[in-house]
Amino acid sequence: QVQLVQSGAEVKKPGSSVKVSCKASGGTFSTYSISWVRQAPAQGLEWVGRITPISNIVNYAQKFQGRVTVTADKSTTTAYMELSSLRPEDTAIYYCARDHGSGQLDFWGQGTLVTISS
Amino acid sequence: DIQLTQSPSFLSASVGDRVTITCRASQGISSFLAWYQQKPGKAPNLLIYAASTLQSGVPSRFSGSGSGTEFTLTISSLQPEDFATYYCQQLNSYPPITFGQGTRLDIK
């Protein structure tokens, strides 16, 4: 059983950066991908990006290109998502999720609330 | 990017009702579609993938069908714990992953 545990809530100022972690246990970290999905208050789900740790191949939603960096540390089975040049509209819950390989996200972290406020 | 449109956006129903939610894709995606359930304050939960394959542990009252551009999620007999928001997700042309806008299912 895969478990994903994310880092705690963050409050950031506009223009700064935030880095959220996602610690995986169970399963074999290198054999699947980790996607990041965000959800603004009372809004739907929005895919941010993905990493495949075995190859370190990353893919990003075009909307976030240039502002997001997704990395993974195989030694600690932890994935990271860093978002820079933060704006108030980046306020959201950020989830990591296991991408089973065909795109469906079958295990999710508990979510990390990132609040952007001056 | 492939766009997904769910209908209805809001649905009110009673325990025991049969409900159907539709997801339409802006172009054909074969059977590469998944459905998720999300309850308030919780992460989404995978219900169905490959349009009609039930994820392990999901009750059999949930079913999915469709291919190409039109898909449905059916709950055969609503239970109190089924009142939630449901999202479809396309898996055909990814990345990027795209989601429908969601369907909120409320108690009548």
Coordinates of N, CA and C in Angstrom, one line a residue:
Chain A
Q1 N 0.8 -1.2 0.0 CA 0.0 0.0 0.0 C 0.9 1.2 0.0
V2 N 0.7 2.1 -1.0 CA 1.5 3.3 -1.1 C 0.9 4.4 -0.2
Q3 N 1.8 5.1 0.5 CA 1.3 6.2 1.3 C 2.2 7.4 1.0
L4 N 1.5 8.5 0.8 CA 2.2 9.8 0.4 C 1.9 10.8 1.6
V5 N 3.0 11.3 2.2 CA 2.8 12.3 3.3 C 3.5 13.6 2.9
Q6 N 2.7 14.6 2.9 CA 3.2 15.9 2.4 C 3.6 16.8 3.6
S7 N 4.4 17.8 3.3 CA 4.8 18.8 4.3 C 3.7 19.7 4.7
G8 N 3.9 20.5 5.7 CA 2.8 21.3 6.3 C 2.5 22.6 5.6
A9 N 1.4 23.2 6.0 CA 0.9 24.4 5.4 C 2.0 25.5 5.4
E10 N 1.9 26.4 4.4 CA 2.8 27.5 4.2 C 2.1 28.8 4.0
V11 N 2.6 29.8 4.5 CA 2.1 31.2 4.2 C 3.3 31.9 3.5
K12 N 3.1 32.4 2.3 CA 4.2 33.1 1.6 C 3.7 34.5 1.1
K13 N 4.7 35.3 0.9 CA 4.4 36.7 0.3 C 4.5 36.6 -1.2
P14 N 3.7 37.5 -1.8 CA 3.8 37.6 -3.3 C 5.2 37.8 -3.7
G15 N 5.6 37.1 -4.8 CA 6.9 37.2 -5.4 C 7.9 36.2 -4.8
S16 N 7.6 35.6 -3.7 CA 8.5 34.6 -3.1 C 8.3 33.2 -3.8
S17 N 8.9 32.2 -3.2 CA 8.8 30.8 -3.7 C 8.4 29.9 -2.5
V18 N 7.8 28.8 -2.9 CA 7.5 27.8 -1.9 C 7.9 26.4 -2.5
K19 N 8.3 25.5 -1.5 CA 8.7 24.2 -1.9 C 8.0 23.2 -1.0
V20 N 7.2 22.3 -1.6 CA 6.4 21.4 -0.9 C 7.0 20.0 -1.2
S21 N 7.0 19.2 -0.1 CA 7.6 17.8 -0.2 C 6.5 16.8 -0.1
C22 N 6.8 15.6 -0.6 CA 5.9 14.5 -0.7 C 6.7 13.2 -0.4
K23 N 6.6 12.7 0.8 CA 7.4 11.5 1.1 C 6.6 10.2 0.8
A24 N 7.1 9.3 0.0 CA 6.4 8.1 -0.4 C 6.9 6.9 0.4
S25 N 6.0 6.1 0.8 CA 6.4 4.8 1.4 C 5.5 3.7 0.8
G26 N 6.0 2.5 0.8 CA 5.3 1.4 0.2 C 5.5 1.5 -1.3
G27 N 5.3 0.3 -2.0 CA 5.6 0.3 -3.4 C 7.1 0.5 -3.7
T28 N 7.4 0.7 -5.0 CA 8.8 1.0 -5.4 C 8.8 2.4 -6.0
F29 N 9.4 3.3 -5.3 CA 9.4 4.7 -5.7 C 9.8 5.0 -7.1
S30 N 10.8 4.2 -7.6 CA 11.4 4.5 -8.9 C 10.5 4.0 -10.0
T31 N 9.6 3.2 -9.7 CA 8.8 2.5 -10.8 C 7.5 3.2 -11.2
Y32 N 7.2 4.4 -10.5 CA 6.0 5.1 -10.9 C 6.4 6.6 -10.9
S33 N 5.4 7.4 -11.4 CA 5.6 8.8 -11.5 C 4.8 9.4 -10.3
I34 N 5.2 10.7 -10.0 CA 4.4 11.5 -9.1 C 3.9 12.7 -9.8
S35 N 2.7 12.9 -9.7 CA 2.1 14.1 -10.2 C 1.7 15.1 -9.1
W36 N 1.7 16.4 -9.5 CA 1.2 17.4 -8.6 C 0.0 18.1 -9.1
V37 N -1.0 18.2 -8.3 CA -2.3 18.7 -8.7 C -2.7 19.8 -7.6
R38 N -3.3 20.9 -8.1 CA -3.7 21.9 -7.1 C -5.1 22.2 -7.2
Q39 N -5.7 22.7 -6.1 CA -7.1 23.0 -6.0 C -7.2 24.4 -5.3
A40 N -7.6 25.4 -6.0 CA -7.9 26.7 -5.4 C -9.1 26.6 -4.6
P41 N -9.3 27.5 -3.7 CA -10.5 27.5 -2.8 C -11.8 27.4 -3.6
A42 N -12.6 26.4 -3.3 CA -13.9 26.2 -3.9 C -13.8 26.0 -5.4
Q43 N -12.7 25.5 -5.9 CA -12.5 25.3 -7.4 C -12.2 23.9 -7.7
G44 N -12.0 23.6 -8.9 CA -11.7 22.2 -9.4 C -10.2 21.9 -9.3
L45 N -9.9 20.7 -9.9 CA -8.6 20.2 -9.9 C -7.8 20.7 -11.1
E46 N -6.5 21.0 -10.8 CA -5.7 21.5 -11.9 C -4.3 20.8 -11.8
W47 N -3.9 20.2 -12.9 CA -2.6 19.5 -12.9 C -1.5 20.5 -13.1
V48 N -0.4 20.3 -12.3 CA 0.7 21.2 -12.3 C 1.9 20.6 -13.0
G49 N 2.2 19.4 -12.7 CA 3.4 18.8 -13.3 C 3.6 17.4 -12.8
R50 N 4.6 16.7 -13.3 CA 4.9 15.3 -13.0 C 6.4 15.0 -13.1
I51 N 6.8 14.1 -12.3 CA 8.2 13.5 -12.5 C 8.1 12.0 -12.4
T52 N 9.0 11.4 -13.2 CA 9.2 10.0 -13.2 C 10.6 9.8 -12.6
P53 N 10.7 9.4 -11.3 CA 12.0 9.3 -10.7 C 13.0 8.4 -11.3
I54 N 12.6 7.3 -11.9 CA 13.6 6.4 -12.5 C 14.4 7.1 -13.6
S55 N 13.8 8.0 -14.3 CA 14.4 8.7 -15.4 C 14.7 10.2 -15.2
N56 N 14.1 10.7 -14.1 CA 14.1 12.1 -13.8 C 13.4 13.0 -14.9
I57 N 12.6 12.3 -15.8 CA 11.9 13.1 -16.8 C 10.7 13.9 -16.1
V58 N 10.7 15.1 -16.4 CA 9.6 16.0 -15.9 C 8.7 16.5 -17.0
N59 N 7.5 16.7 -16.7 CA 6.5 17.4 -17.6 C 5.8 18.4 -16.8
Y60 N 5.5 19.5 -17.4 CA 4.8 20.6 -16.7 C 3.6 21.1 -17.5
A61 N 2.6 21.5 -16.8 CA 1.5 22.2 -17.5 C 2.0 23.5 -18.1
Q62 N 1.6 23.8 -19.3 CA 2.1 25.0 -20.0 C 1.9 26.2 -19.1
K63 N 0.8 26.3 -18.4 CA 0.5 27.4 -17.6 C 1.6 27.7 -16.5
F64 N 2.3 26.7 -16.1 CA 3.3 26.9 -15.0 C 4.7 26.8 -15.5
Q65 N 4.9 26.6 -16.8 CA 6.3 26.5 -17.4 C 7.1 27.8 -17.0
G66 N 8.3 27.5 -16.5 CA 9.1 28.6 -16.1 C 9.0 29.0 -14.7
R67 N 7.9 28.6 -14.0 CA 7.7 29.0 -12.6 C 7.7 27.8 -11.7
V68 N 7.6 26.6 -12.2 CA 7.5 25.4 -11.4 C 8.7 24.5 -11.7
T69 N 9.2 23.8 -10.6 CA 10.2 22.8 -10.7 C 9.9 21.6 -9.9
V70 N 9.8 20.5 -10.5 CA 9.4 19.2 -9.8 C 10.7 18.4 -9.8
T71 N 11.1 17.9 -8.6 CA 12.3 17.1 -8.4 C 11.9 15.9 -7.6
A72 N 12.9 14.9 -7.6 CA 12.7 13.7 -6.7 C 14.0 13.3 -6.2
D73 N 14.0 12.8 -5.0 CA 15.2 12.2 -4.4 C 14.9 10.8 -4.1
K74 N 15.6 9.9 -4.9 CA 15.3 8.5 -4.8 C 15.8 7.9 -3.5
S75 N 16.8 8.5 -3.0 CA 17.4 8.0 -1.7 C 16.5 8.1 -0.6
T76 N 15.7 9.1 -0.6 CA 14.7 9.4 0.5 C 13.3 9.2 0.1
T77 N 13.1 8.7 -1.1 CA 11.7 8.5 -1.8 C 10.8 9.7 -1.5
T78 N 11.4 10.9 -1.8 CA 10.6 12.1 -1.6 C 10.6 12.9 -2.9
A79 N 9.4 13.4 -3.3 CA 9.3 14.3 -4.4 C 9.0 15.7 -3.9
Y80 N 9.4 16.7 -4.7 CA 9.3 18.1 -4.3 C 8.7 18.8 -5.5
M81 N 7.9 19.9 -5.1 CA 7.4 20.8 -6.1 C 7.7 22.2 -5.6
E82 N 8.4 22.9 -6.4 CA 8.8 24.3 -6.0 C 8.1 25.3 -7.0
L83 N 7.4 26.2 -6.5 CA 6.7 27.2 -7.3 C 7.2 28.6 -7.0
S84 N 7.6 29.3 -8.0 CA 8.3 30.6 -7.7 C 7.4 31.8 -8.2
S85 N 7.8 33.0 -8.0 CA 7.1 34.2 -8.4 C 5.6 34.1 -8.0
L86 N 5.4 33.8 -6.7 CA 4.0 33.5 -6.2 C 3.1 34.7 -6.3
R87 N 1.9 34.4 -6.7 CA 0.8 35.4 -6.8 C -0.3 35.0 -5.9
P88 N -1.2 35.9 -5.5 CA -2.3 35.6 -4.7 C -3.2 34.4 -5.3
E89 N -3.3 34.4 -6.6 CA -4.1 33.4 -7.2 C -3.4 32.0 -7.2
D90 N -2.2 31.9 -6.6 CA -1.6 30.6 -6.4 C -2.0 30.0 -5.1
T91 N -2.8 30.7 -4.3 CA -3.3 30.2 -3.1 C -4.2 29.0 -3.4
A92 N -3.8 27.8 -2.8 CA -4.5 26.6 -3.2 C -4.0 25.5 -2.2
I93 N -4.7 24.3 -2.3 CA -4.2 23.1 -1.7 C -3.4 22.4 -2.8
Y94 N -2.2 22.0 -2.5 CA -1.4 21.3 -3.5 C -1.3 19.8 -3.1
Y95 N -1.6 19.0 -4.0 CA -1.6 17.5 -3.7 C -0.5 16.9 -4.6
C96 N 0.1 15.9 -4.0 CA 0.9 15.0 -4.8 C 0.1 13.7 -4.9
A97 N 0.3 13.0 -6.0 CA -0.4 11.7 -6.3 C 0.4 10.8 -7.1
R98 N 0.3 9.5 -6.8 CA 1.0 8.5 -7.6 C 0.3 8.3 -9.0
D99 N 1.1 8.5 -10.0 CA 0.6 8.2 -11.4 C 1.0 6.8 -11.7
H100 N 0.0 6.0 -11.8 CA 0.2 4.5 -11.9 C 0.9 4.1 -13.2
G101 N 1.1 5.1 -14.1 CA 1.8 4.8 -15.4 C 0.9 5.0 -16.6
S102 N -0.4 4.8 -16.3 CA -1.3 5.1 -17.4 C -2.0 6.4 -17.3
G103 N -1.7 7.1 -16.2 CA -2.2 8.5 -16.0 C -3.2 8.6 -14.9
Q104 N -3.8 7.5 -14.5 CA -4.7 7.6 -13.3 C -3.9 7.7 -12.1
L105 N -4.5 8.5 -11.1 CA -3.8 8.8 -9.9 C -4.4 8.1 -8.8
D106 N -3.7 7.0 -8.4 CA -4.4 6.0 -7.5 C -4.1 6.2 -6.0
F107 N -3.1 6.9 -5.6 CA -2.8 7.3 -4.2 C -2.5 8.7 -4.2
W108 N -3.0 9.4 -3.2 CA -2.9 10.8 -3.0 C -2.3 11.2 -1.6
G109 N -1.5 12.3 -1.6 CA -1.1 12.8 -0.3 C -2.3 13.5 0.3
Q110 N -2.1 14.0 1.5 CA -3.2 14.6 2.3 C -3.4 16.1 1.8
G111 N -2.5 16.6 1.0 CA -2.6 18.0 0.6 C -1.8 19.0 1.5
T112 N -1.3 20.0 0.8 CA -0.6 21.1 1.6 C -1.2 22.4 1.2
L113 N -1.8 23.1 2.1 CA -2.3 24.5 1.9 C -1.2 25.5 1.8
V114 N -1.2 26.2 0.6 CA -0.2 27.2 0.4 C -1.1 28.5 0.3
T115 N -0.8 29.5 1.2 CA -1.5 30.7 1.2 C -0.6 31.9 0.8
I116 N -0.9 32.6 -0.2 CA -0.1 33.8 -0.7 C -0.8 35.0 -0.2
S117 N -0.1 35.8 0.7 CA -0.7 37.0 1.2 C 0.4 37.9 1.6
S118 N 0.1 39.2 1.4 CA 1.1 40.2 1.8 C 0.9 40.7 3.2
Chain B
D1 N -4.8 21.3 -25.9 CA -5.1 20.4 -24.8 C -6.6 19.9 -25.0
I2 N -6.8 18.7 -24.5 CA -8.2 18.2 -24.6 C -9.0 18.8 -23.4
Q3 N -10.2 19.2 -23.8 CA -11.1 19.8 -22.8 C -12.1 18.8 -22.4
L4 N -12.5 18.8 -21.1 CA -13.5 17.9 -20.6 C -14.7 18.7 -20.0
T5 N -15.9 18.4 -20.4 CA -17.0 19.1 -19.9 C -18.0 18.2 -19.2
Q6 N -18.2 18.4 -18.0 CA -19.1 17.5 -17.2 C -20.5 18.1 -17.1
S7 N -21.5 17.3 -17.1 CA -22.9 17.7 -16.9 C -23.7 16.7 -16.1
P8 N -24.5 17.2 -15.2 CA -24.7 18.6 -14.8 C -23.5 19.0 -13.9
S9 N -23.4 20.3 -13.6 CA -22.5 20.8 -12.7 C -22.9 20.6 -11.2
F10 N -24.2 20.6 -11.0 CA -24.8 20.4 -9.7 C -26.0 19.4 -9.9
L11 N -26.1 18.5 -8.9 CA -27.1 17.5 -9.0 C -27.6 17.2 -7.6
S12 N -28.9 17.2 -7.4 CA -29.6 17.0 -6.2 C -30.3 15.6 -6.3
A13 N -30.1 14.7 -5.3 CA -30.7 13.4 -5.4 C -31.0 12.9 -4.0
S14 N -31.7 11.8 -3.9 CA -32.1 11.2 -2.6 C -31.4 9.8 -2.5
V15 N -31.2 9.4 -1.2 CA -30.7 8.1 -1.0 C -31.5 7.0 -1.7
G16 N -30.9 6.1 -2.4 CA -31.5 5.1 -3.1 C -31.7 5.4 -4.6
D17 N -31.6 6.7 -5.0 CA -31.7 7.1 -6.4 C -30.6 6.5 -7.2
R18 N -30.9 6.4 -8.5 CA -29.9 6.1 -9.5 C -29.5 7.4 -10.2
V19 N -28.2 7.7 -10.2 CA -27.7 9.0 -10.8 C -26.7 8.7 -11.9
T20 N -26.7 9.6 -12.9 CA -25.7 9.5 -14.0 C -25.1 10.8 -14.2
I21 N -23.8 10.9 -14.3 CA -23.0 12.1 -14.6 C -22.3 11.8 -15.9
T22 N -22.3 12.8 -16.8 CA -21.7 12.7 -18.1 C -20.5 13.6 -18.2
C23 N -19.5 13.1 -19.0 CA -18.3 13.8 -19.3 C -18.0 13.7 -20.8
R24 N -17.9 14.9 -21.4 CA -17.7 14.9 -22.8 C -16.3 15.5 -23.1
A25 N -15.6 14.8 -24.0 CA -14.2 15.3 -24.4 C -14.3 16.1 -25.7
S26 N -13.4 17.0 -25.8 CA -13.4 17.9 -27.0 C -12.8 17.2 -28.2
Q27 N -12.2 16.0 -28.0 CA -11.8 15.2 -29.1 C -11.8 13.7 -28.6
G28 N -11.7 12.8 -29.5 CA -11.8 11.4 -29.1 C -10.6 11.0 -28.2
I29 N -10.9 10.3 -27.1 CA -9.9 9.8 -26.2 C -10.0 8.3 -26.0
S30 N -10.6 7.6 -26.9 CA -10.7 6.1 -26.8 C -11.4 5.8 -25.5
S31 N -10.8 5.0 -24.7 CA -11.3 4.7 -23.3 C -10.4 5.2 -22.2
F32 N -9.6 6.2 -22.5 CA -8.7 6.7 -21.6 C -9.2 7.8 -20.7
L33 N -10.1 7.3 -19.8 CA -10.8 8.2 -18.9 C -10.9 7.7 -17.5
A34 N -10.7 8.5 -16.5 CA -10.9 8.1 -15.1 C -11.9 9.0 -14.4
W35 N -12.5 8.4 -13.3 CA -13.4 9.2 -12.5 C -12.9 9.2 -11.0
Y36 N -13.1 10.3 -10.4 CA -12.7 10.5 -9.0 C -13.8 11.0 -8.2
Q37 N -13.8 10.7 -6.9 CA -14.8 11.2 -5.9 C -14.0 12.1 -4.9
Q38 N -14.5 13.3 -4.6 CA -13.8 14.1 -3.6 C -14.8 14.6 -2.6
K39 N -14.5 14.3 -1.3 CA -15.4 14.8 -0.2 C -14.7 16.0 0.4
P40 N -15.5 16.9 1.0 CA -15.0 18.1 1.6 C -13.8 17.9 2.5
G41 N -12.7 18.6 2.2 CA -11.5 18.5 3.1 C -10.7 17.3 2.9
K42 N -11.0 16.5 1.9 CA -10.2 15.3 1.6 C -9.6 15.4 0.2
A43 N -8.6 14.5 0.0 CA -8.0 14.4 -1.4 C -9.0 13.6 -2.2
P44 N -8.9 13.8 -3.5 CA -9.7 12.9 -4.4 C -9.4 11.5 -4.3
N45 N -10.4 10.6 -4.7 CA -10.2 9.2 -4.6 C -10.6 8.6 -5.9
L46 N -9.7 7.8 -6.5 CA -9.9 7.1 -7.8 C -11.0 6.1 -7.7
L47 N -12.0 6.2 -8.5 CA -13.1 5.3 -8.6 C -13.0 4.3 -9.8
I48 N -12.8 4.9 -10.9 CA -12.8 4.1 -12.2 C -11.7 4.6 -13.1
Y49 N -11.1 3.7 -13.8 CA -10.1 4.1 -14.8 C -10.4 3.2 -16.1
A50 N -9.7 3.6 -17.2 CA -10.0 3.0 -18.5 C -11.5 3.0 -18.7
A51 N -12.2 4.0 -18.4 CA -13.6 4.3 -18.6 C -14.5 3.4 -17.8
S52 N -14.2 2.1 -17.6 CA -15.1 1.2 -17.0 C -14.6 0.3 -16.0
T53 N -13.3 0.3 -15.7 CA -12.6 -0.6 -14.7 C -12.7 0.0 -13.3
L54 N -13.3 -0.8 -12.4 CA -13.5 -0.3 -11.1 C -12.2 -0.5 -10.3
Q55 N -11.8 0.6 -9.7 CA -10.6 0.6 -8.8 C -10.8 -0.4 -7.6
S56 N -9.8 -1.1 -7.2 CA -9.9 -2.0 -6.1 C -10.5 -1.3 -4.9
G57 N -11.5 -1.9 -4.2 CA -12.0 -1.4 -3.0 C -13.2 -0.5 -3.2
V58 N -13.5 -0.1 -4.5 CA -14.7 0.7 -4.8 C -15.9 -0.1 -4.9
P59 N -17.0 0.3 -4.2 CA -18.3 -0.4 -4.2 C -18.8 -0.6 -5.7
S60 N -19.4 -1.8 -5.8 CA -19.9 -2.1 -7.2 C -21.1 -1.3 -7.6
R61 N -21.7 -0.5 -6.8 CA -22.8 0.4 -7.2 C -22.3 1.5 -8.1
F62 N -20.9 1.7 -8.2 CA -20.3 2.6 -9.1 C -20.0 1.9 -10.4
S63 N -20.3 2.5 -11.5 CA -19.9 1.9 -12.8 C -19.7 3.1 -13.8
G64 N -18.8 2.8 -14.8 CA -18.5 3.7 -15.8 C -18.7 3.1 -17.2
S65 N -19.0 4.0 -18.2 CA -19.1 3.5 -19.5 C -18.7 4.6 -20.5
G66 N -18.6 4.2 -21.8 CA -18.4 5.2 -22.8 C -17.0 5.0 -23.5
S67 N -16.9 5.6 -24.6 CA -15.6 5.7 -25.3 C -15.7 6.8 -26.3
G68 N -14.5 7.2 -26.8 CA -14.5 8.3 -27.8 C -14.6 9.6 -27.1
T69 N -15.8 10.2 -27.2 CA -16.0 11.6 -26.6 C -17.0 11.7 -25.5
E70 N -17.8 10.6 -25.3 CA -18.8 10.7 -24.3 C -18.8 9.5 -23.3
F71 N -18.8 9.9 -22.1 CA -18.6 9.0 -21.0 C -19.6 9.2 -19.9
T72 N -20.0 8.2 -19.1 CA -20.9 8.3 -18.0 C -20.4 7.6 -16.8
L73 N -20.7 8.2 -15.6 CA -20.5 7.6 -14.3 C -21.9 7.4 -13.8
T74 N -22.2 6.2 -13.4 CA -23.5 5.8 -12.8 C -23.3 5.3 -11.4
I75 N -24.2 5.8 -10.5 CA -24.3 5.3 -9.2 C -25.6 4.6 -9.1
S76 N -25.7 3.3 -8.9 CA -26.9 2.6 -9.1 C -27.9 2.8 -8.0
S77 N -27.5 3.0 -6.8 CA -28.4 3.3 -5.6 C -27.6 4.1 -4.6
L78 N -27.9 5.4 -4.6 CA -27.1 6.3 -3.8 C -27.1 6.0 -2.3
Q79 N -26.0 6.0 -1.7 CA -25.8 5.8 -0.3 C -25.4 7.2 0.3
P80 N -25.6 7.4 1.6 CA -25.3 8.7 2.2 C -23.9 9.1 2.0
E81 N -23.0 8.1 2.0 CA -21.6 8.5 1.8 C -21.2 8.9 0.4
D82 N -22.1 8.8 -0.5 CA -21.8 9.1 -1.9 C -22.0 10.6 -2.3
F83 N -22.5 11.3 -1.3 CA -22.7 12.8 -1.6 C -21.3 13.5 -1.5
A84 N -20.9 14.0 -2.7 CA -19.5 14.4 -2.8 C -19.5 15.1 -4.2
T85 N -18.2 15.5 -4.6 CA -18.0 16.1 -5.9 C -17.3 15.0 -6.7
Y86 N -17.6 14.9 -8.0 CA -17.1 13.9 -8.9 C -16.4 14.6 -10.1
Y87 N -15.2 14.1 -10.4 CA -14.4 14.7 -11.5 C -14.0 13.6 -12.5
C88 N -14.1 13.9 -13.8 CA -13.5 13.0 -14.8 C -12.1 13.6 -15.1
Q89 N -11.3 12.7 -15.7 CA -9.9 13.0 -16.0 C -9.6 12.3 -17.3
Q90 N -9.0 12.9 -18.3 CA -8.6 12.2 -19.5 C -7.1 11.8 -19.4
L91 N -6.9 10.6 -19.9 CA -5.6 9.9 -19.9 C -5.0 9.6 -21.2
N92 N -5.7 10.1 -22.3 CA -5.3 9.7 -23.6 C -4.1 10.5 -24.1
S93 N -4.2 11.8 -23.9 CA -3.1 12.7 -24.4 C -2.5 13.3 -23.2
Y94 N -1.6 12.6 -22.6 CA -1.0 13.2 -21.4 C 0.5 13.0 -21.4
P95 N 1.3 13.8 -20.8 CA 0.8 15.1 -20.3 C 0.4 16.0 -21.3
P96 N -0.5 17.0 -21.0 CA -0.9 17.3 -19.7 C -2.1 16.5 -19.3
I97 N -2.3 16.2 -18.0 CA -3.5 15.7 -17.5 C -4.5 16.8 -17.4
T98 N -5.8 16.5 -17.8 CA -6.8 17.5 -17.7 C -8.0 16.8 -17.0
F99 N -8.7 17.7 -16.2 CA -9.9 17.3 -15.5 C -11.1 18.0 -16.0
G100 N -12.3 17.4 -15.8 CA -13.5 18.1 -15.9 C -13.7 19.1 -14.8
Q101 N -14.7 20.0 -14.9 CA -14.9 21.0 -13.9 C -15.5 20.5 -12.6
G102 N -16.0 19.3 -12.6 CA -16.6 18.7 -11.4 C -18.1 18.7 -11.5
T103 N -18.7 17.8 -10.8 CA -20.2 17.7 -10.6 C -20.4 17.5 -9.1
R104 N -21.1 18.5 -8.5 CA -21.4 18.4 -7.1 C -22.7 17.6 -6.9
L105 N -22.7 16.6 -6.1 CA -23.9 15.8 -5.8 C -24.3 16.0 -4.4
D106 N -25.5 16.7 -4.3 CA -26.0 17.0 -3.0 C -27.3 16.2 -2.6
I107 N -27.6 16.2 -1.3 CA -28.7 15.5 -0.8 C -30.0 16.3 -1.1
K108 N -31.0 15.7 -1.7 CA -32.3 16.5 -1.9 C -33.0 16.5 -0.6

